[in-house]
């Protein structure tokens, strides 16, 4: 598995957003420390997801960063991404590992110790844990678990835990203190007036 960066940027493809511009700005600051997870709206076609992934992957490759794809593992394989991430309603982790093979990077979503351990046993290389705080980026999420919830998971597993959900630079220290290896963000970078500066602030908080 490639070295996993501590800052994960999930693409925001909602109307009015510029995912490629944001990724490019973030990469200029984070370089190999960045993991970009391509996530598209449910209404997007596989072709649209594939084209975006190819463009993001080209940018990531030029900076030595890692590119993953959310949910659509066939798109990850077709585009040549390093792997993918599956959520609670996506393929089971065991099936996802079968799709990606033994060497693909596989992340899984968890919010409490039991499901976290199960995901690691099934083949997850890292866990996305949250939502840690309230977020407006994604609807239908369960209640936030806070740093204490992150700590419960990090105490139960030995793979990197990436805290997600309402993450800001100011909230990073508490999440790191709870054992999080890194953080995943959408709005903290994508909706920032200066995505490169926002990336730099998050990296400083993670250091």
Backbone as JSON, one array per atom type, in Angstrom:
{
  "sequence": "XXXXXXXXXXXXXXXXXXXXXXXXXXXXXXXXXXXXXXXXXXXXXXXXXXXXXXXXXXXXXXXXXXXXXXXXXXXXXXXXXXXXXXXXXXXXXXXXXXXXXXXXXXXXXXXXXXXXXXXXXXXXXXXXXXXXXXXXXXXXXXXXXXXXXXXXXXXXXXXXXXXXXXXXXXXXXXXXXXXXXXXXXXXXXXXXXXXXXXXXXXXXXXX",
  "N": [[0.84, -1.19, 0.0], [0.56, 2.24, -0.84], [2.18, 4.99, 0.86], [0.11, 6.55, 3.2], [-1.38, 9.64, 3.04], [-1.98, 12.29, 5.43], [-3.95, 14.17, 5.07], [-7.04, 14.16, 3.6], [-8.81, 14.9, 0.76], [-12.03, 15.19, -0.34], [-13.75, 15.17, -3.32], [-15.91, 17.79, -4.37], [-18.69, 17.83, -6.16], [-21.0, 19.18, -6.53], [-23.47, 21.39, -8.04], [-22.03, 24.35, -9.35], [-19.57, 24.05, -8.2], [-15.99, 23.61, -8.46], [-14.31, 21.09, -8.91], [-11.83, 20.16, -10.02], [-10.24, 22.47, -10.08], [-10.06, 23.01, -7.35], [-8.76, 20.7, -6.41], [-6.33, 20.97, -7.76], [-5.34, 23.33, -6.58], [-5.1, 22.51, -3.91], [-3.2, 20.5, -4.13], [-0.89, 21.9, -4.78], [-0.05, 22.82, -2.36], [-0.09, 20.6, -0.6], [0.93, 18.34, -1.91], [2.5, 15.2, -1.88], [1.41, 14.61, 0.54], [-1.27, 14.6, 0.33], [-4.36, 12.92, -0.07], [-6.61, 12.29, -2.53], [-9.96, 11.79, -2.82], [-12.18, 10.76, -5.12], [-15.38, 11.67, -5.35], [-18.6, 11.55, -6.59], [-21.8, 12.96, -7.45], [-24.82, 11.06, -6.85], [-26.38, 11.06, -9.09], [-24.65, 11.26, -11.2], [-23.19, 9.91, -14.16], [-21.46, 6.79, -14.86], [-19.55, 7.24, -16.8], [-19.07, 9.99, -16.53], [-18.01, 9.98, -13.95], [-15.74, 8.47, -14.41], [-14.28, 10.07, -16.23], [-13.76, 12.33, -14.65], [-12.24, 11.13, -12.64], [-10.01, 10.27, -14.1], [-8.87, 12.73, -14.76], [-8.36, 13.84, -12.24], [-6.61, 11.91, -11.27], [-4.43, 12.24, -13.0], [-3.5, 14.74, -12.16], [-2.86, 14.14, -9.47], [-0.84, 12.22, -9.83], [1.23, 13.75, -10.9], [2.07, 15.14, -8.69], [2.77, 13.22, -6.89], [0.78, 12.31, -5.24], [-1.98, 10.45, -3.76], [-4.71, 8.87, -5.36], [-8.02, 8.03, -4.88], [-11.22, 6.37, -5.29], [-14.55, 6.97, -4.46], [-16.97, 4.62, -3.61], [-17.6, 3.74, -6.4], [-16.05, 1.29, -7.43], [-15.38, -0.07, -9.76], [-14.9, 2.01, -11.47], [-12.63, 3.08, -10.3], [-10.79, 1.02, -10.82], [-10.85, 0.95, -13.63], [-9.84, 3.47, -14.29], [-7.36, 3.43, -13.19], [-6.78, 4.2, -10.59], [-5.45, 4.31, -7.2], [-7.02, 2.89, -5.46], [-10.02, 2.5, -3.52], [-12.91, 3.71, -1.65], [-15.39, 2.55, 0.54], [-18.68, 3.05, 1.7], [-21.25, 2.75, 4.26], [-23.51, 1.91, 2.86], [-22.55, 0.89, 0.55], [-20.72, -1.59, -1.39], [-20.08, -4.54, 0.59], [-17.2, -4.75, 2.75], [-15.61, -7.05, 2.43], [-16.36, -7.91, -0.15], [-15.59, -5.68, -1.58], [-12.83, -5.76, -1.23], [-12.3, -8.03, -2.69], [-12.92, -7.13, -5.25], [-11.0, -5.09, -5.65], [-8.65, -6.45, -5.33], [-5.63, -7.81, -3.79], [-3.75, -5.76, -3.41], [-4.79, -3.21, -3.76], [-5.63, -0.01, -2.4], [-7.87, 0.22, 0.22], [-10.45, 1.82, 1.76], [-12.8, 2.11, 4.45], [-15.96, 2.99, 5.86], [-16.71, 3.7, 9.24], [-18.24, 3.94, 12.5], [-18.25, 3.14, 15.04], [-16.65, 0.93, 17.47], [-17.14, -1.91, 16.98], [-18.04, -2.27, 14.27], [-15.85, -1.14, 13.08], [-13.7, -2.86, 13.7], [-14.63, -5.16, 12.4], [-14.53, -4.28, 9.75], [-11.8, -3.94, 9.33], [-10.86, -6.55, 9.69], [-12.07, -7.64, 7.48], [-10.6, -6.57, 5.45], [-10.02, -3.82, 5.15], [-7.78, -1.1, 4.67], [-7.62, 1.36, 5.86], [-9.68, 3.5, 7.94], [-12.51, 5.56, 7.56], [-13.87, 7.68, 9.81], [-16.72, 8.84, 11.44], [-19.77, 10.87, 11.27], [-17.74, 13.42, 12.71], [-18.4, 15.95, 13.55], [-21.18, 18.21, 13.11], [-22.24, 18.51, 9.76], [-22.91, 20.06, 6.61], [-22.44, 19.14, 4.15], [-23.15, 16.62, 3.3], [-26.22, 14.89, 3.27], [-28.58, 13.22, 5.49], [-27.02, 11.98, 7.43], [-25.89, 10.21, 10.41], [-26.0, 11.14, 13.97], [-23.38, 13.32, 15.18], [-20.23, 11.99, 16.36], [-18.14, 13.05, 17.74], [-14.86, 13.83, 19.24], [-14.55, 11.89, 21.28], [-15.89, 9.65, 20.29], [-14.28, 9.08, 18.13], [-11.94, 8.36, 19.47], [-12.78, 5.97, 20.68], [-12.88, 4.25, 18.5], [-10.23, 4.37, 17.49], [-8.87, 3.19, 19.57], [-9.59, 0.6, 19.22], [-8.66, -0.49, 16.85], [-5.85, -1.12, 14.59], [-5.21, 0.23, 12.29], [-4.81, 3.16, 10.16], [-6.87, 5.85, 11.2], [-9.13, 8.01, 9.81], [-10.54, 10.97, 10.46], [-13.72, 12.36, 9.83], [-16.19, 14.75, 8.75], [-17.49, 17.77, 9.24], [-14.99, 18.84, 9.75], [-12.55, 21.19, 10.63], [-9.65, 23.35, 10.54], [-9.29, 24.27, 13.11], [-10.46, 22.3, 14.63], [-8.89, 20.12, 14.31], [-6.65, 19.55, 16.15], [-7.89, 18.4, 18.48], [-9.0, 16.1, 17.4], [-6.74, 14.75, 16.5], [-5.55, 14.35, 18.97], [-7.31, 12.52, 19.92], [-6.51, 10.29, 18.68], [-6.73, 10.11, 15.93], [-5.32, 9.48, 12.77], [-5.37, 11.13, 10.6], [-7.32, 13.54, 8.71], [-10.38, 13.95, 6.85], [-11.79, 16.06, 4.43], [-14.32, 18.12, 2.93], [-15.92, 20.59, 2.46], [-14.22, 22.33, 3.95], [-12.03, 22.86, 2.39], [-13.0, 22.96, -0.28], [-15.03, 24.92, -0.31], [-13.72, 27.11, 0.55], [-12.5, 30.48, 0.38], [-9.91, 30.7, -0.48], [-8.61, 27.98, -1.51], [-5.99, 26.84, -1.52], [-4.68, 28.14, 0.6], [-6.35, 27.31, 2.7], [-5.8, 24.6, 2.66], [-3.1, 24.63, 3.43], [-3.37, 25.56, 6.05], [-4.76, 23.45, 7.26], [-2.83, 21.43, 7.0], [-0.81, 22.44, 8.66], [-2.11, 22.24, 11.11], [-2.28, 19.51, 11.3], [0.3, 18.69, 11.57]],
  "CA": [[0.0, 0.0, 0.0], [1.34, 3.48, -0.81], [2.12, 5.76, 2.1], [-1.18, 7.24, 3.27], [-1.29, 11.01, 3.52], [-2.84, 12.61, 6.58], [-5.05, 15.04, 4.65], [-7.84, 13.58, 2.52], [-9.75, 15.83, 0.15], [-13.1, 14.53, -1.08], [-14.2, 16.13, -4.32], [-17.26, 18.34, -4.27], [-19.15, 17.98, -7.54], [-22.31, 19.82, -6.56], [-23.52, 22.5, -8.99], [-21.31, 25.56, -8.97], [-18.26, 23.73, -7.65], [-14.91, 23.4, -9.43], [-13.49, 20.08, -8.24], [-10.46, 20.09, -10.53], [-9.53, 23.66, -9.62], [-9.8, 22.84, -5.93], [-7.73, 19.66, -6.29], [-5.06, 21.55, -8.22], [-4.88, 24.27, -5.55], [-4.7, 21.75, -2.72], [-1.97, 19.75, -4.43], [0.27, 22.8, -4.77], [0.38, 22.95, -0.96], [0.04, 19.33, 0.12], [1.73, 17.39, -2.69], [2.33, 13.78, -1.55], [0.67, 14.47, 1.8], [-2.7, 14.64, 0.05], [-5.11, 11.83, -0.7], [-7.83, 12.83, -3.14], [-11.0, 10.78, -3.02], [-13.15, 11.24, -6.1], [-16.77, 11.34, -5.03], [-19.52, 12.26, -7.48], [-23.21, 12.87, -7.06], [-25.45, 9.8, -7.25], [-26.97, 11.21, -10.42], [-23.6, 11.28, -12.21], [-23.01, 8.64, -14.88], [-20.14, 6.19, -14.71], [-18.63, 7.92, -17.72], [-18.68, 11.25, -15.9], [-17.13, 9.64, -12.83], [-14.48, 8.0, -14.99], [-13.56, 11.21, -16.8], [-13.25, 13.14, -13.54], [-11.18, 10.36, -11.99], [-8.81, 10.32, -14.95], [-8.27, 14.06, -14.66], [-7.82, 13.97, -10.88], [-5.46, 11.01, -11.17], [-3.31, 12.86, -13.69], [-2.98, 15.78, -11.27], [-2.24, 13.48, -8.31], [0.39, 11.57, -10.26], [2.27, 14.75, -11.11], [2.52, 15.61, -7.39], [3.07, 12.09, -6.03], [-0.33, 12.12, -4.31], [-2.78, 9.24, -3.95], [-6.08, 9.08, -5.83], [-8.98, 6.96, -4.6], [-12.58, 6.63, -5.78], [-15.6, 6.62, -3.52], [-18.1, 3.78, -4.01], [-17.59, 3.13, -7.73], [-14.75, 0.62, -7.51], [-15.08, -0.39, -11.16], [-14.33, 3.23, -12.04], [-11.27, 3.15, -9.78], [-9.97, 0.06, -11.56], [-10.77, 1.35, -15.03], [-9.03, 4.68, -14.43], [-6.02, 3.19, -12.67], [-6.6, 4.81, -9.27], [-4.78, 3.44, -6.23], [-8.0, 2.08, -4.75], [-11.31, 3.13, -3.32], [-13.49, 3.8, -0.31], [-16.78, 2.12, 0.57], [-19.46, 3.48, 2.85], [-22.14, 1.77, 4.88], [-24.51, 1.42, 1.9], [-21.86, 0.43, -0.65], [-20.34, -3.0, -1.3], [-19.43, -4.96, 1.84], [-15.74, -4.64, 2.66], [-15.06, -8.28, 1.87], [-16.59, -7.88, -1.59], [-14.77, -4.6, -2.12], [-11.46, -6.25, -1.29], [-12.26, -8.98, -3.81], [-12.91, -6.34, -6.48], [-9.76, -4.33, -5.78], [-7.48, -7.32, -5.26], [-4.9, -7.73, -2.52], [-2.85, -4.62, -3.28], [-5.48, -1.93, -3.86], [-5.94, 0.7, -1.15], [-9.3, 0.12, 0.51], [-10.95, 2.47, 2.96], [-14.18, 1.78, 4.81], [-16.57, 3.89, 6.82], [-17.13, 3.1, 10.51], [-18.51, 4.98, 13.49], [-18.11, 2.58, 16.4], [-15.58, -0.08, 17.48], [-17.46, -3.23, 16.43], [-18.01, -2.23, 12.8], [-14.48, -0.81, 12.7], [-12.92, -4.1, 13.75], [-15.13, -6.03, 11.33], [-14.05, -3.75, 8.47], [-10.36, -4.22, 9.24], [-10.74, -8.0, 9.48], [-12.53, -7.92, 6.11], [-9.61, -6.14, 4.48], [-9.84, -2.37, 5.02], [-6.46, -0.59, 5.02], [-7.82, 2.51, 6.74], [-11.09, 3.73, 8.24], [-13.07, 6.9, 7.65], [-14.69, 7.6, 11.02], [-17.51, 10.04, 11.68], [-19.3, 12.25, 11.28], [-17.23, 13.89, 14.0], [-19.16, 17.16, 13.87], [-22.27, 18.46, 12.17], [-21.8, 18.95, 8.45], [-23.99, 20.28, 5.66], [-21.98, 18.67, 2.85], [-23.87, 15.4, 2.95], [-27.46, 14.79, 4.04], [-28.97, 11.9, 5.98], [-25.98, 11.39, 8.27], [-26.25, 10.03, 11.82], [-25.52, 12.18, 14.87], [-21.92, 13.39, 15.31], [-19.67, 11.17, 17.43], [-17.17, 13.85, 18.48], [-13.55, 13.22, 19.48], [-14.66, 10.69, 22.11], [-16.25, 8.55, 19.41], [-13.08, 8.75, 17.37], [-11.05, 7.65, 20.39], [-13.29, 4.61, 20.87], [-12.49, 3.47, 17.33], [-8.77, 4.26, 17.39], [-8.42, 2.25, 20.6], [-10.01, -0.77, 18.87], [-8.05, -0.97, 15.61], [-4.45, -0.74, 14.4], [-5.03, 0.85, 10.98], [-5.04, 4.6, 10.25], [-8.23, 6.35, 11.31], [-9.28, 9.33, 9.2], [-11.75, 11.59, 10.99], [-14.45, 13.07, 8.78], [-17.48, 15.34, 9.13], [-17.4, 19.06, 9.91], [-13.61, 19.06, 10.18], [-11.89, 22.46, 10.33], [-8.29, 23.38, 11.09], [-9.38, 24.46, 14.55], [-10.91, 21.07, 15.29], [-7.92, 19.04, 14.07], [-5.87, 19.11, 17.32], [-8.66, 17.5, 19.35], [-9.16, 14.82, 16.7], [-5.43, 14.09, 16.55], [-5.37, 13.92, 20.36], [-8.17, 11.35, 20.1], [-5.88, 9.15, 18.01], [-6.91, 10.12, 14.48], [-4.1, 9.6, 11.97], [-5.55, 12.27, 9.71], [-8.7, 14.02, 8.56], [-10.94, 14.08, 5.5], [-12.61, 17.27, 4.35], [-14.93, 18.55, 1.67], [-16.16, 22.02, 2.49], [-13.13, 23.11, 4.54], [-11.17, 23.3, 1.29], [-13.75, 23.24, -1.52], [-15.82, 26.15, -0.22], [-12.88, 28.19, 1.07], [-12.2, 31.54, -0.58], [-8.57, 30.39, -0.99], [-8.41, 26.56, -1.21], [-4.58, 26.54, -1.22], [-4.41, 28.6, 1.96], [-7.08, 26.43, 3.6], [-5.03, 23.35, 2.7], [-1.91, 24.88, 4.24], [-3.79, 25.67, 7.46], [-5.06, 22.09, 7.73], [-1.56, 20.71, 7.12], [-0.13, 22.92, 9.86], [-2.81, 21.68, 12.25], [-2.01, 18.07, 11.34], [1.75, 18.44, 11.79]],
  "C": [[0.88, 1.24, 0.0], [1.2, 4.18, 0.53], [0.85, 6.6, 2.11], [-0.99, 8.64, 3.83], [-2.28, 11.27, 4.65], [-4.03, 13.49, 6.22], [-5.75, 14.45, 3.45], [-8.84, 14.63, 2.05], [-10.75, 15.04, -0.68], [-13.68, 15.54, -2.06], [-15.66, 16.54, -4.1], [-17.74, 18.63, -5.69], [-20.57, 18.55, -7.61], [-22.3, 21.0, -7.53], [-22.8, 23.74, -8.47], [-19.92, 25.32, -8.42], [-17.26, 23.47, -8.78], [-13.94, 22.37, -8.85], [-12.05, 20.03, -8.73], [-9.63, 21.3, -10.08], [-9.15, 23.55, -8.16], [-8.69, 21.81, -5.71], [-6.37, 20.22, -6.67], [-4.49, 22.49, -7.16], [-4.38, 23.54, -4.31], [-3.38, 21.02, -2.94], [-0.74, 20.66, -4.41], [0.81, 22.99, -3.36], [0.73, 21.6, -0.34], [0.92, 18.31, -0.58], [1.46, 15.96, -2.22], [1.59, 13.55, -0.24], [-0.84, 14.4, 1.58], [-3.19, 13.32, -0.53], [-6.37, 12.46, -1.26], [-8.79, 11.68, -3.41], [-12.06, 11.36, -3.96], [-14.54, 10.74, -5.71], [-17.67, 12.19, -5.92], [-20.94, 12.12, -6.95], [-23.8, 11.55, -7.55], [-25.99, 9.86, -8.67], [-25.93, 11.2, -11.55], [-23.48, 9.91, -12.88], [-21.62, 8.08, -14.59], [-19.12, 6.86, -15.62], [-18.14, 9.24, -17.11], [-17.72, 11.01, -14.74], [-15.75, 9.22, -13.33], [-13.65, 9.16, -15.52], [-12.98, 12.1, -15.69], [-12.1, 12.43, -12.85], [-9.89, 10.41, -12.79], [-8.1, 11.66, -14.82], [-7.66, 14.29, -13.28], [-6.56, 13.12, -10.73], [-4.23, 11.61, -11.86], [-2.67, 13.95, -12.83], [-2.24, 15.14, -10.09], [-0.89, 12.86, -8.68], [1.53, 12.57, -10.4], [2.83, 15.29, -9.79], [2.88, 14.47, -6.43], [2.0, 11.81, -5.0], [-1.14, 10.87, -4.68], [-4.19, 9.6, -4.37], [-6.91, 7.84, -5.56], [-10.34, 7.35, -5.17], [-13.58, 6.14, -4.76], [-16.66, 5.77, -4.2], [-17.89, 3.04, -5.33], [-16.22, 2.47, -8.0], [-14.38, 0.23, -8.93], [-14.48, 0.81, -11.88], [-12.88, 3.39, -11.58], [-10.34, 2.24, -10.57], [-9.78, 0.5, -13.0], [-9.84, 2.54, -15.24], [-7.59, 4.49, -13.95], [-5.73, 3.88, -11.35], [-5.97, 3.81, -8.31], [-5.74, 2.52, -5.49], [-9.29, 2.84, -4.57], [-11.75, 3.12, -1.87], [-14.95, 3.38, -0.4], [-17.45, 2.58, 1.86], [-20.41, 2.39, 3.3], [-23.13, 1.17, 3.89], [-23.88, 0.93, 0.61], [-21.57, -1.07, -0.53], [-19.79, -3.34, 0.08], [-17.91, -4.95, 1.66], [-15.12, -5.89, 2.06], [-15.2, -8.31, 0.36], [-15.73, -6.81, -2.25], [-13.31, -5.03, -2.24], [-11.3, -7.23, -2.45], [-12.17, -8.22, -5.14], [-11.55, -5.68, -6.7], [-8.52, -5.22, -5.82], [-6.69, -7.05, -4.0], [-4.09, -6.46, -2.33], [-3.53, -3.25, -3.37], [-5.74, -1.32, -2.49], [-7.45, 0.67, -0.94], [-9.63, 0.8, 1.83], [-12.39, 2.09, 3.2], [-14.67, 2.74, 5.87], [-16.98, 3.12, 8.07], [-17.42, 4.23, 11.49], [-18.49, 4.44, 14.91], [-17.18, 1.36, 16.33], [-15.94, -1.39, 16.79], [-17.39, -3.24, 14.9], [-16.61, -1.9, 12.3], [-13.62, -2.06, 12.66], [-13.33, -5.04, 12.62], [-14.58, -5.58, 9.97], [-12.57, -4.06, 8.27], [-10.13, -5.71, 8.98], [-11.1, -8.36, 8.04], [-11.58, -7.39, 5.04], [-9.42, -4.65, 4.29], [-8.44, -1.96, 5.47], [-6.53, 0.62, 5.95], [-9.31, 2.69, 6.94], [-11.4, 5.22, 8.2], [-14.09, 6.89, 8.77], [-15.41, 8.92, 11.26], [-18.99, 9.8, 11.41], [-18.87, 12.7, 12.68], [-18.01, 15.1, 14.5], [-20.27, 17.31, 12.84], [-21.71, 19.01, 10.86], [-23.01, 19.11, 7.53], [-23.63, 19.74, 4.27], [-22.77, 17.47, 2.37], [-25.09, 15.27, 3.84], [-27.68, 13.36, 4.52], [-27.94, 11.22, 6.86], [-26.47, 11.18, 9.7], [-25.67, 11.15, 12.68], [-23.99, 12.16, 14.98], [-21.43, 12.57, 16.51], [-18.63, 11.93, 18.25], [-15.84, 13.14, 18.66], [-13.61, 11.95, 20.33], [-15.03, 9.47, 21.28], [-15.08, 8.11, 18.55], [-12.11, 7.94, 18.23], [-11.49, 6.21, 20.59], [-12.88, 3.71, 19.72], [-10.98, 3.29, 17.27], [-8.21, 3.3, 18.43], [-8.68, 0.8, 20.2], [-9.3, -1.34, 17.65], [-6.6, -0.49, 15.49], [-4.17, -0.23, 12.98], [-5.28, 2.35, 11.12], [-6.52, 4.95, 10.3], [-8.26, 7.78, 10.78], [-10.6, 9.91, 9.67], [-12.4, 12.45, 9.92], [-15.74, 13.66, 9.35], [-17.3, 16.63, 9.91], [-16.0, 19.39, 10.39], [-13.13, 20.44, 9.71], [-10.49, 22.4, 10.94], [-8.32, 23.51, 12.61], [-9.8, 23.22, 15.31], [-9.9, 19.93, 15.14], [-7.16, 18.62, 15.32], [-6.61, 18.15, 18.24], [-8.84, 16.13, 18.71], [-7.85, 14.04, 16.69], [-5.17, 13.56, 17.96], [-6.21, 12.69, 20.66], [-7.64, 10.13, 19.36], [-6.04, 9.12, 16.51], [-5.56, 10.29, 13.79], [-4.16, 10.83, 11.09], [-7.01, 12.66, 9.64], [-9.08, 14.04, 7.09], [-11.88, 15.27, 5.49], [-13.23, 17.4, 2.96], [-14.98, 20.08, 1.7], [-15.01, 22.86, 3.01], [-12.14, 23.59, 3.5], [-12.0, 23.76, 0.1], [-14.53, 24.54, -1.47], [-15.02, 27.32, 0.33], [-12.63, 29.23, -0.02], [-10.84, 31.3, -1.24], [-8.26, 28.93, -0.63], [-6.96, 26.2, -0.87], [-4.23, 26.96, 0.2], [-5.11, 27.71, 2.99], [-6.35, 25.09, 3.76], [-3.8, 23.52, 3.59], [-2.25, 24.95, 5.72], [-4.1, 24.29, 8.04], [-3.79, 21.28, 7.92], [-0.8, 21.15, 8.37], [-0.78, 22.34, 11.11], [-2.53, 20.19, 12.41], [-0.58, 17.73, 11.71], [2.03, 18.09, 13.25]]
}
